[in-house]
Tab-separated table of C-alpha atoms in Angstrom:
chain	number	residue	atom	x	y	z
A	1	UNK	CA	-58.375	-124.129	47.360
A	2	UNK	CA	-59.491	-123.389	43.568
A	3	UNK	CA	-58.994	-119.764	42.674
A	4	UNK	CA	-62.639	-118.379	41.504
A	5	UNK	CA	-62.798	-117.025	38.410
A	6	UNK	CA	-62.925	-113.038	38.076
A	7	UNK	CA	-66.960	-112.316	37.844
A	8	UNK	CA	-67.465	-110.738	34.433
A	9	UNK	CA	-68.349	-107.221	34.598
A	10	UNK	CA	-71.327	-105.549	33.348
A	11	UNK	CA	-71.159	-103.621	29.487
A	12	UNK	CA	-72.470	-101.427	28.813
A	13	UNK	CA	-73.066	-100.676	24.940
A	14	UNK	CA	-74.033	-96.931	23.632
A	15	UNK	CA	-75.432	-96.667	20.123
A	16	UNK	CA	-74.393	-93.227	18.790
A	17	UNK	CA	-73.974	-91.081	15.125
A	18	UNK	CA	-71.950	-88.044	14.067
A	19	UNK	CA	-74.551	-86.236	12.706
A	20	UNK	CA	-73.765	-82.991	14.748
A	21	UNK	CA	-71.078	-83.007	17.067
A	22	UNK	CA	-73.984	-83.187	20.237
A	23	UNK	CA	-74.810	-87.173	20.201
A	24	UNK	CA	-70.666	-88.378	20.386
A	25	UNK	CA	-70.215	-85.853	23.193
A	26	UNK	CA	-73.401	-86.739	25.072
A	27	UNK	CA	-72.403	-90.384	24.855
A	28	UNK	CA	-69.221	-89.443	25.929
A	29	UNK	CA	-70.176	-87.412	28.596
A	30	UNK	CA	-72.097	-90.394	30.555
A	31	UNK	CA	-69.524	-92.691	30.197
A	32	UNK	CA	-67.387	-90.388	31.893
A	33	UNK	CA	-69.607	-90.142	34.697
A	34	UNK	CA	-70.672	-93.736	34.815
A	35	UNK	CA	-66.825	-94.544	35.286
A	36	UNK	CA	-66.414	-92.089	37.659
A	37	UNK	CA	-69.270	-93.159	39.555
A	38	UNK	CA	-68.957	-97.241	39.371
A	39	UNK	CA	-65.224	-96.973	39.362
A	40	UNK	CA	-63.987	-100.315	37.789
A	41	UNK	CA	-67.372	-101.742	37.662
A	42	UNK	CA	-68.555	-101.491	34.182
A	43	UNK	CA	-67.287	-102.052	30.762
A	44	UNK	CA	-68.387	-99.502	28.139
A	45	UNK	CA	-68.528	-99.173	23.878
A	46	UNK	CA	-69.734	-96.643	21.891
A	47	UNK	CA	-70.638	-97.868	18.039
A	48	UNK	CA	-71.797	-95.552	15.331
A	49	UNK	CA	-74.316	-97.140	13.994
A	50	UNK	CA	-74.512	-95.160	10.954
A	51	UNK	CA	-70.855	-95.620	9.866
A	52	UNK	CA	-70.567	-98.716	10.529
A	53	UNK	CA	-73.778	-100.529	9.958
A	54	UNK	CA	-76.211	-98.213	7.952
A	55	UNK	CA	-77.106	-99.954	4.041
A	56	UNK	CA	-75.389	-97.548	1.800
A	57	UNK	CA	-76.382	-94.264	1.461
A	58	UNK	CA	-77.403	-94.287	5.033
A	59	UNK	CA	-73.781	-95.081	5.772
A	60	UNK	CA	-72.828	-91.851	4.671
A	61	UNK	CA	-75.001	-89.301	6.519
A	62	UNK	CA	-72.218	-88.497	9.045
A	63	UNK	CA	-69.973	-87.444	6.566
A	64	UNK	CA	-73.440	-85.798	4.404
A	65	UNK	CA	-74.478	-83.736	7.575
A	66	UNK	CA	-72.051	-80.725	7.388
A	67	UNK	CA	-73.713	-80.395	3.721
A	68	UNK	CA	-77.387	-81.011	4.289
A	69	UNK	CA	-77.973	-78.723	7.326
A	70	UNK	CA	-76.522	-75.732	4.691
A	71	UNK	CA	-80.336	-75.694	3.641
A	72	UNK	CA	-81.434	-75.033	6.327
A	73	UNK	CA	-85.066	-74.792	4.928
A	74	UNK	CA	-85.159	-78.395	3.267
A	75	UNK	CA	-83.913	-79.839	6.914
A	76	UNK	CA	-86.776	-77.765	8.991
A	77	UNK	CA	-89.217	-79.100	5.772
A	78	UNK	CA	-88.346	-82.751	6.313
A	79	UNK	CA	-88.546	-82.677	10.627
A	80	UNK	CA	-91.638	-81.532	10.800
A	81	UNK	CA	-93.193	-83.949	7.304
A	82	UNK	CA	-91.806	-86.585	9.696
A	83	UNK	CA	-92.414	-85.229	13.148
A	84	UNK	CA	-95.554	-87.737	15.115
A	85	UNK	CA	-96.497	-90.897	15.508
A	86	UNK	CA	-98.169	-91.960	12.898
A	87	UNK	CA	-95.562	-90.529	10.502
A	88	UNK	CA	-92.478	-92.545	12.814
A	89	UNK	CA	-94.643	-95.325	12.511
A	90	UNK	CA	-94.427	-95.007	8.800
A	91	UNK	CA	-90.698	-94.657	8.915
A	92	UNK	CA	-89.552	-97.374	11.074
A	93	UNK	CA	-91.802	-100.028	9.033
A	94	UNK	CA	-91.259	-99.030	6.008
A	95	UNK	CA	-87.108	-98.816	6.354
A	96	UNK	CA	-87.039	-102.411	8.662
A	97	UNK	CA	-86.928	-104.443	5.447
A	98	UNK	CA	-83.491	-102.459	4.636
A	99	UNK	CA	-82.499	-102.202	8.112
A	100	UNK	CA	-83.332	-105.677	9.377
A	101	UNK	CA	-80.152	-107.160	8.249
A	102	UNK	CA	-77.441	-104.362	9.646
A	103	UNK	CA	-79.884	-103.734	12.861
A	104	UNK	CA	-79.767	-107.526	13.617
A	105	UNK	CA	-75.977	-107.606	13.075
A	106	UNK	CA	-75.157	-104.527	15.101
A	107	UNK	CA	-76.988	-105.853	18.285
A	108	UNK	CA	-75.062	-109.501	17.682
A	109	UNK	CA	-71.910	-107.936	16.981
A	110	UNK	CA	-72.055	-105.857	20.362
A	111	UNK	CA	-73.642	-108.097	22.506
A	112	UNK	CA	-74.495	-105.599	25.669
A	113	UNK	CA	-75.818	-106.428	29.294
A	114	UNK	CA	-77.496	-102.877	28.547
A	115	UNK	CA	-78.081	-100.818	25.924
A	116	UNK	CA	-77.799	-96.389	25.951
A	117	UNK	CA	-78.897	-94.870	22.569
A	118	UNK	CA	-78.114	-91.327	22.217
A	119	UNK	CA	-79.601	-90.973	18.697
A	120	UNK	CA	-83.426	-91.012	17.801
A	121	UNK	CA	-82.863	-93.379	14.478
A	122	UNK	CA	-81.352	-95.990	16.823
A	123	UNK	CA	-84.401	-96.555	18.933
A	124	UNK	CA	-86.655	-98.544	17.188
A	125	UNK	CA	-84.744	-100.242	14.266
A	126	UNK	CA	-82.510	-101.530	17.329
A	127	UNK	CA	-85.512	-103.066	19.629
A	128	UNK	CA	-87.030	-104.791	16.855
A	129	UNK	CA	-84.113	-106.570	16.180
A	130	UNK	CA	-83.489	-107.362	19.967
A	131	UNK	CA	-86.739	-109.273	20.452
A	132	UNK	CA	-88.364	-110.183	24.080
A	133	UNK	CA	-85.584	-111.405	25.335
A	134	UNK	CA	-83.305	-108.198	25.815
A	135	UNK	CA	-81.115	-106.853	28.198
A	136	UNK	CA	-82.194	-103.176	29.666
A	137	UNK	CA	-82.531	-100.321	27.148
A	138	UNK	CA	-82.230	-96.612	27.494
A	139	UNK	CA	-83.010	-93.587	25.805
A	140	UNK	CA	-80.948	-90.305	26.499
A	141	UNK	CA	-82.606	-87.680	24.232
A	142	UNK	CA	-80.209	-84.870	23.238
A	143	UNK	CA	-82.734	-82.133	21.911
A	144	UNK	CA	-83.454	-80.114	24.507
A	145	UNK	CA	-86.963	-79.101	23.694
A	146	UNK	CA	-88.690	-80.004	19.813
A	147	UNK	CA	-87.782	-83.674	20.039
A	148	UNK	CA	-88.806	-85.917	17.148
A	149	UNK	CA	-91.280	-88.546	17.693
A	150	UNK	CA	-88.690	-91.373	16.749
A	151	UNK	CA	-86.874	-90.699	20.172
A	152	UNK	CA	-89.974	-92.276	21.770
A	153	UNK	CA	-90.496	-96.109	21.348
A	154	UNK	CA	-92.836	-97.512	24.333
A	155	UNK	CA	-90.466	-100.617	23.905
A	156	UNK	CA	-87.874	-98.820	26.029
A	157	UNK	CA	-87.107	-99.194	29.421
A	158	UNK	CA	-86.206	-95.577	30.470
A	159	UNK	CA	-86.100	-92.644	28.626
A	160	UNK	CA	-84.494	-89.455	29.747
A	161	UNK	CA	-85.382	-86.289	28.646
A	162	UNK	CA	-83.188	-83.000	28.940
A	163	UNK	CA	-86.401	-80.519	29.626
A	164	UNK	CA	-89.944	-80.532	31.399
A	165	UNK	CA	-91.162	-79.921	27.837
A	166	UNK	CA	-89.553	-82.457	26.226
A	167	UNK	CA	-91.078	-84.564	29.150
A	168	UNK	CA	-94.754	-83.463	27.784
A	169	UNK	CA	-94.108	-84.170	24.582
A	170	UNK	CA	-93.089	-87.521	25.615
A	171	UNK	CA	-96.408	-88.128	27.251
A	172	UNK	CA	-98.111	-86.430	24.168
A	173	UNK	CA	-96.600	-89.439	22.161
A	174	UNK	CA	-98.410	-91.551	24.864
A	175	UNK	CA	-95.143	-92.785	26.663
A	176	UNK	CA	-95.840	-94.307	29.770
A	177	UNK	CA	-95.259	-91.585	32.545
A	178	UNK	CA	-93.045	-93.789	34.414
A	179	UNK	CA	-90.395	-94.548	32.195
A	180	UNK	CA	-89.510	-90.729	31.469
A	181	UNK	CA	-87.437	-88.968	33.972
A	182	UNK	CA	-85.823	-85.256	33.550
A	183	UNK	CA	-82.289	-85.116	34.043
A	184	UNK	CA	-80.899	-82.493	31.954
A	185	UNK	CA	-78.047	-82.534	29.024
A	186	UNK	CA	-75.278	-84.722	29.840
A	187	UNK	CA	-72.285	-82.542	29.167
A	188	UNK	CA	-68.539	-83.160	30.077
A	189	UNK	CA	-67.161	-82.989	33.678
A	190	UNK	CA	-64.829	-80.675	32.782
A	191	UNK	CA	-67.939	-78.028	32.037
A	192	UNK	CA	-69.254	-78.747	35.562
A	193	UNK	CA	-66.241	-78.211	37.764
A	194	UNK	CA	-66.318	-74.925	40.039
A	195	UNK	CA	-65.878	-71.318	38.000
A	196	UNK	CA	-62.824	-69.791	39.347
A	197	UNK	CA	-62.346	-66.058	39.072
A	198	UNK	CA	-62.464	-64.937	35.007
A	199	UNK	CA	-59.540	-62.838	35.536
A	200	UNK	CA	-56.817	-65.491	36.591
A	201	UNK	CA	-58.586	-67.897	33.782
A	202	UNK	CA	-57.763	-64.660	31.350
A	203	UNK	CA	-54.407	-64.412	32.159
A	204	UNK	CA	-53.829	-68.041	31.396
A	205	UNK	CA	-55.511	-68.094	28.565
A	206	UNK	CA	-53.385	-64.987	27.536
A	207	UNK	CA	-56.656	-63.122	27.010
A	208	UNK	CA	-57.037	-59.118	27.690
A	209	UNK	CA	-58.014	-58.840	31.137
A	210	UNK	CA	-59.358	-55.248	31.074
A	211	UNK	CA	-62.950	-55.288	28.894
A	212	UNK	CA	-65.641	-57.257	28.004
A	213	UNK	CA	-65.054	-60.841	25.892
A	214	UNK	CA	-67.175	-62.262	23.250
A	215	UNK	CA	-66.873	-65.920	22.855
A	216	UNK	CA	-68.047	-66.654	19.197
A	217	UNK	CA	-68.844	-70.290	18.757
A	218	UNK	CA	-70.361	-72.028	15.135
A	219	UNK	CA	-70.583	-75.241	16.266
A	220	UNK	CA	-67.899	-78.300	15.695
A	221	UNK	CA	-67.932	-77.710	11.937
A	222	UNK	CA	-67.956	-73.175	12.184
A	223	UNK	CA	-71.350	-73.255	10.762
A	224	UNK	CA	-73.658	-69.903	10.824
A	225	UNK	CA	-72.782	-66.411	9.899
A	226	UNK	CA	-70.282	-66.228	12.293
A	227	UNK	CA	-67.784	-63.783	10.374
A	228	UNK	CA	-69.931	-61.734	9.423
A	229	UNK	CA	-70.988	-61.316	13.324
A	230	UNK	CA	-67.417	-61.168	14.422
A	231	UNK	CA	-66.654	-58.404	11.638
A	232	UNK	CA	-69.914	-56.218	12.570
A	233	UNK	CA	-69.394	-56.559	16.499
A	234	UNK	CA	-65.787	-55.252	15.668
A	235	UNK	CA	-66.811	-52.594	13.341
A	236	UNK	CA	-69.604	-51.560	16.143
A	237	UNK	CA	-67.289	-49.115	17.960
A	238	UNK	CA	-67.760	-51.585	21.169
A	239	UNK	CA	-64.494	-51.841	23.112
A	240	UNK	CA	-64.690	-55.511	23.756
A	241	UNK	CA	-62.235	-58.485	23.190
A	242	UNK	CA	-63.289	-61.442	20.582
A	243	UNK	CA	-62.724	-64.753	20.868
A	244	UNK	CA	-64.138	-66.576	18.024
A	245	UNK	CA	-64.121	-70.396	17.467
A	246	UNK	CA	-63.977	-71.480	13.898
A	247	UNK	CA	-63.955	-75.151	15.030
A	248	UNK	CA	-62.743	-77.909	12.154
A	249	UNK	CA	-63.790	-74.663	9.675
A	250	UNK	CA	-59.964	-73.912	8.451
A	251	UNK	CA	-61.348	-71.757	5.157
A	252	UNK	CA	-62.675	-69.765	7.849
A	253	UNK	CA	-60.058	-69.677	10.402
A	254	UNK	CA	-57.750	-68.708	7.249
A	255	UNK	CA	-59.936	-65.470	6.103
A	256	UNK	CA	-60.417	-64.239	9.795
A	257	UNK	CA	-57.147	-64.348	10.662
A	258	UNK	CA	-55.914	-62.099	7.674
A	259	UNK	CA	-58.508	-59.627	8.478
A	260	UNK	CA	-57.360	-56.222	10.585
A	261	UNK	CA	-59.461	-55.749	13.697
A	262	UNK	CA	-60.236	-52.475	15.483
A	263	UNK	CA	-60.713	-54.674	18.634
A	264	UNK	CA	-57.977	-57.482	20.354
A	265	UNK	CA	-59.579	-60.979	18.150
A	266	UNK	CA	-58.776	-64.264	19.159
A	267	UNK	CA	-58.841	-66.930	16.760
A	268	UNK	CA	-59.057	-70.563	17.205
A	269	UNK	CA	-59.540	-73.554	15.199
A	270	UNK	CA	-61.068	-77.171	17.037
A	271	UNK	CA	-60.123	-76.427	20.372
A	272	UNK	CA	-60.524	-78.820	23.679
A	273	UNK	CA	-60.361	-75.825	26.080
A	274	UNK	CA	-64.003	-74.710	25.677
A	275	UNK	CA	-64.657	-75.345	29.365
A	276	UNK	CA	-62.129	-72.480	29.914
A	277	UNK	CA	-62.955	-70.091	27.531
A	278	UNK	CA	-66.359	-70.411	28.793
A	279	UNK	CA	-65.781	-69.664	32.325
A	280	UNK	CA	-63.420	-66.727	31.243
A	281	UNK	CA	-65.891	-65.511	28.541
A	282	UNK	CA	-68.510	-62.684	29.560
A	283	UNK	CA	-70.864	-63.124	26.657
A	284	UNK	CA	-71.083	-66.128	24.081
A	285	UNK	CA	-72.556	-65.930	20.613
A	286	UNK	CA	-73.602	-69.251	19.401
A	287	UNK	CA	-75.632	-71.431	17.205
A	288	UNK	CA	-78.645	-73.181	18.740
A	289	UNK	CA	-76.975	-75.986	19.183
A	290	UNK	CA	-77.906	-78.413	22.428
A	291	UNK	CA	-74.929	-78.627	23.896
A	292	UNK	CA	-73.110	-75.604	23.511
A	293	UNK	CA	-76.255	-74.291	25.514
A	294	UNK	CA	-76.399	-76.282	28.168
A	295	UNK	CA	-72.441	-76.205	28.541
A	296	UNK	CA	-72.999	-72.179	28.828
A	297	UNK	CA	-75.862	-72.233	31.193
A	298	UNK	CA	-73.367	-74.384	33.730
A	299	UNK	CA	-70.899	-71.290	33.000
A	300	UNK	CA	-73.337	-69.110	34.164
A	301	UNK	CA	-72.842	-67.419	30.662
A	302	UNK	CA	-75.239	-65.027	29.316
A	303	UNK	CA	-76.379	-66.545	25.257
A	304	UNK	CA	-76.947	-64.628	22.254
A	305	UNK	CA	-78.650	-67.400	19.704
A	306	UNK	CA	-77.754	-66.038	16.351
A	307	UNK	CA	-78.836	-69.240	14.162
A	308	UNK	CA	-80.563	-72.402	14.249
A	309	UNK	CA	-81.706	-75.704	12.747
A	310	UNK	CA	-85.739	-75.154	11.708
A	311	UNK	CA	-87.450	-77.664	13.154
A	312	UNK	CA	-84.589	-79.255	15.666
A	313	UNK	CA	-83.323	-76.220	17.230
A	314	UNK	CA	-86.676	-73.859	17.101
A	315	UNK	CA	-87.138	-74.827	20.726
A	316	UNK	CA	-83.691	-74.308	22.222
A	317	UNK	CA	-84.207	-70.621	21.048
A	318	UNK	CA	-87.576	-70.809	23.114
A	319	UNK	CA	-86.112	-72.921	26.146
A	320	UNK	CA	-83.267	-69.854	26.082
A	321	UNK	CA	-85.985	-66.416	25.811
A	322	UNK	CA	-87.908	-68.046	28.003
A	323	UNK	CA	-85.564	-69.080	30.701
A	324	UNK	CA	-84.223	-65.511	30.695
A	325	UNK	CA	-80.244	-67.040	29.720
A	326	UNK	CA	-80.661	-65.774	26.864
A	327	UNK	CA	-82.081	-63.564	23.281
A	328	UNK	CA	-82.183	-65.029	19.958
A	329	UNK	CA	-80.414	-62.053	17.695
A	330	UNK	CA	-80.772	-63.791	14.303
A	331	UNK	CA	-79.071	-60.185	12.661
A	332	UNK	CA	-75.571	-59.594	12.795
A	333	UNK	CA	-77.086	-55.640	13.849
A	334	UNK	CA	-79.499	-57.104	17.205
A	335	UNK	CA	-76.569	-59.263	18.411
A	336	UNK	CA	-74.923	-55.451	18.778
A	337	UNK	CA	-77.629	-53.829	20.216
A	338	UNK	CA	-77.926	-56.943	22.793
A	339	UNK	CA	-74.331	-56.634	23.581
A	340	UNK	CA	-74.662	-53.276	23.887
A	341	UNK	CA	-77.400	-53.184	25.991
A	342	UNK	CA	-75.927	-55.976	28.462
A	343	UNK	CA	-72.612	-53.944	28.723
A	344	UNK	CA	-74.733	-50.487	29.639
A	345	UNK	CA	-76.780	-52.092	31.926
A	346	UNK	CA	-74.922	-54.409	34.542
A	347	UNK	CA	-78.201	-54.942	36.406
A	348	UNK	CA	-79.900	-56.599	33.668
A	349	UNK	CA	-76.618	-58.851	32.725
A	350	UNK	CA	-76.354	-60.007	36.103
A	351	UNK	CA	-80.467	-60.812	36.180
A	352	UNK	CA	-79.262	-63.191	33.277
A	353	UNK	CA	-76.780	-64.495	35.072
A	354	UNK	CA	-79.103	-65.848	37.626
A	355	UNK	CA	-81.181	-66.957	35.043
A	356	UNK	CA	-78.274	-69.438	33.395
A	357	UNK	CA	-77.112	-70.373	37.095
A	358	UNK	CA	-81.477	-71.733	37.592
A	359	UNK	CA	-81.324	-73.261	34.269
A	360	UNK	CA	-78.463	-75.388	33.854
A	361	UNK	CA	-78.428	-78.596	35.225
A	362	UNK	CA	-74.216	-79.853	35.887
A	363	UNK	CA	-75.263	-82.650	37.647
A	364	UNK	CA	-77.130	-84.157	34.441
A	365	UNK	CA	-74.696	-86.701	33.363
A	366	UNK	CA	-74.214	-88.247	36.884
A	367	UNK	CA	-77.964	-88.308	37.520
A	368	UNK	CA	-78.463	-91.106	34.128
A	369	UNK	CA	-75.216	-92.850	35.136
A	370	UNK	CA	-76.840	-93.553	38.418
A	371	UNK	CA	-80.075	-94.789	36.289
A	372	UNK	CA	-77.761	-97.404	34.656
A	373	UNK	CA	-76.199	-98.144	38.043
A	374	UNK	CA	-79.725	-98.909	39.652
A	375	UNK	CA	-80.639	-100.867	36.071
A	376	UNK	CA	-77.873	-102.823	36.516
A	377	UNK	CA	-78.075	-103.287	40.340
A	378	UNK	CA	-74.222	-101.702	40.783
């Protein structure tokens, strides 16, 4: 009897870029789950397209990103002069003859029995080049609310959105209603296990165990005012314990860490333990950022939004207030008085408790690895 050969297994290809820290982790995150849900079945890649096959300077906007979202202004400016159709329209054609070349390589170099894109720049340059005759393609938007209008190409196959209002601004872009489904923000496994009591987390985290802790987060890079938070919550007379997260920041991490604070301040640089410090945390003061919100909401931890992207962010702030997770406290002076306020009044902290348990969705990454299961008939 001839041995039969070993049938080849599915791969899967995700396009991604690290411009922010939200589209690796996303990509990341539902790879995870795919694996853990197909178990063997699949074969998965993630490619930055940017690094590795924008035309020069494209090639560099990774590296450009930590620099060109410190004006802020200029960034909200240039979302909304591109934000709509007619304007994406504009951009895709005029950029293909530059991007023809590197968008036709990319999608022979990684040849893919389906495609995941996880960035809104991938979308279209990469369909064009694909033609007819291309396996099935996905789109996992990672803003939670004021998506771009380059996330939505007609072309694709599915398209997930994190939100019911990203979902009508889909359809306000005229996608067809059937290829958008609401999942949520795909967000590690780790951030969707079972809470645990915070005081046993504490104690192995070799936090005080005894008051109140602030979890101060500035993103992956330590972007926003967050010293000059840290040093007015401590000055505030508030008998708390800080935690702040300075992320790859070290200039940062350096200057807070010769400081003297009234209060018992934690200070880390890039950590992996996020997961724990947010189920340990009471409070977390954060940047807008996607995923750091949606990782809090499956914490059940209460938000205080202290800065944002214009344009990108704006409606994470508004998916937050109006949720009830959450107050955007764009002062050092109202993240205080919302501290304060939550710490006086335990009724209204646990009402916003509820509010992040409604909101988050831990379930999100698993729900769009069983899309690509049922795409791919697994």
């Amino acid at each position: 009897m001839t041995n039969q050969p070993t049938p080849r297994k599915p791969h899967i290809v995700f396009y991604f870029s690290d411009t922010g820290g939200g589209h690796r982790s996303a990509a990341e995150a539902i790879i995870e789950a795919v694996h853990l849900e197909y178990k063997n079945q699949v074969t998965t890649e993630m490619v930055d397209f940017f690094k590795d096959y924008a035309p020069p300077p494209f090639n560099r906007v990774g590296a450009m990103y930590p620099y060109m979202v410190r004006a802020p202004q200029l960034w909200g400016a240039s979302f909304h002069a591109t934000d709509g159709r007619a304007q994406a329209r504009i951009i895709t054609s005029t950029m293909w003859p530059i991007a023809r070349q590197p968008a036709r390589a990319l999608v022979q170099e990684h040849p893919a029995d389906l495609i995941v894109t996880v960035h809104p720049f991938a979308n279209s340059f990469a369909l064009r080049a694909l033609g007819k005759n291309r396996p099935p393609f996905i789109t996992v938007v990672t803003d939670m609310v004021t998506t771009h209008a380059l996330w939505f190409d007609k072309r694709a196959d599915l398209i997930i959105v994190p939100t019911e209002i990203a979902r009508d601004r889909a359809l306000k872009y005229n996608m067809p209603e059937e290829k958008i489904r609401v999942a949520g923000l795909p967000v590690a496994d780790k951030y969707c296990k079972p809470k645990g009591r915070k005081s046993t987390q504490r104690k192995k985290l070799g936090w005080p165990v005894d008051k109140p802790i602030v979890l101060m987060v500035g993103g992956g890079d330590g972007m926003g005012p967050l010293g000059k938070t840290a040093r007015e919550i401590d000055a505030s007379g508030l008998d708390v314990g800080l935690v702040i997260v300075c992320g790859r920041n070290q200039n940062l991490k350096a200057s807070l860490e010769a400081e003297k604070w009234d209060n018992p301040t934690l200070i880390y640089g890039f950590t992996r333990d996020m997961p724990d410090f947010m189920r340990a945390a009471d409070f977390i003061v954060t940047k807008a950022g996607p995923g750091t919100i949606a990782e809090a909401l499956n914490a059940d931890l209460p938000i205080i939004l202290y800065s944002k992207l214009p344009g990108q962010e704006d409606g994470n702030v508004t998916f937050v207030v109006e949720e009830g997770a959450g107050v955007w406290a764009p002062t050092p002076q109202e993240v205080v008085r919302t501290l304060t306020r939550w710490i006086s009044r335990p009724d209204e902290r646990k009402k916003v408790i509820e509010n992040c348990r409604r909101a988050g969705r831990p379930e999100a990454a698993r729900t769009i690895a069983h899309a690509i299961g049922e795409l791919l008939g697994l």
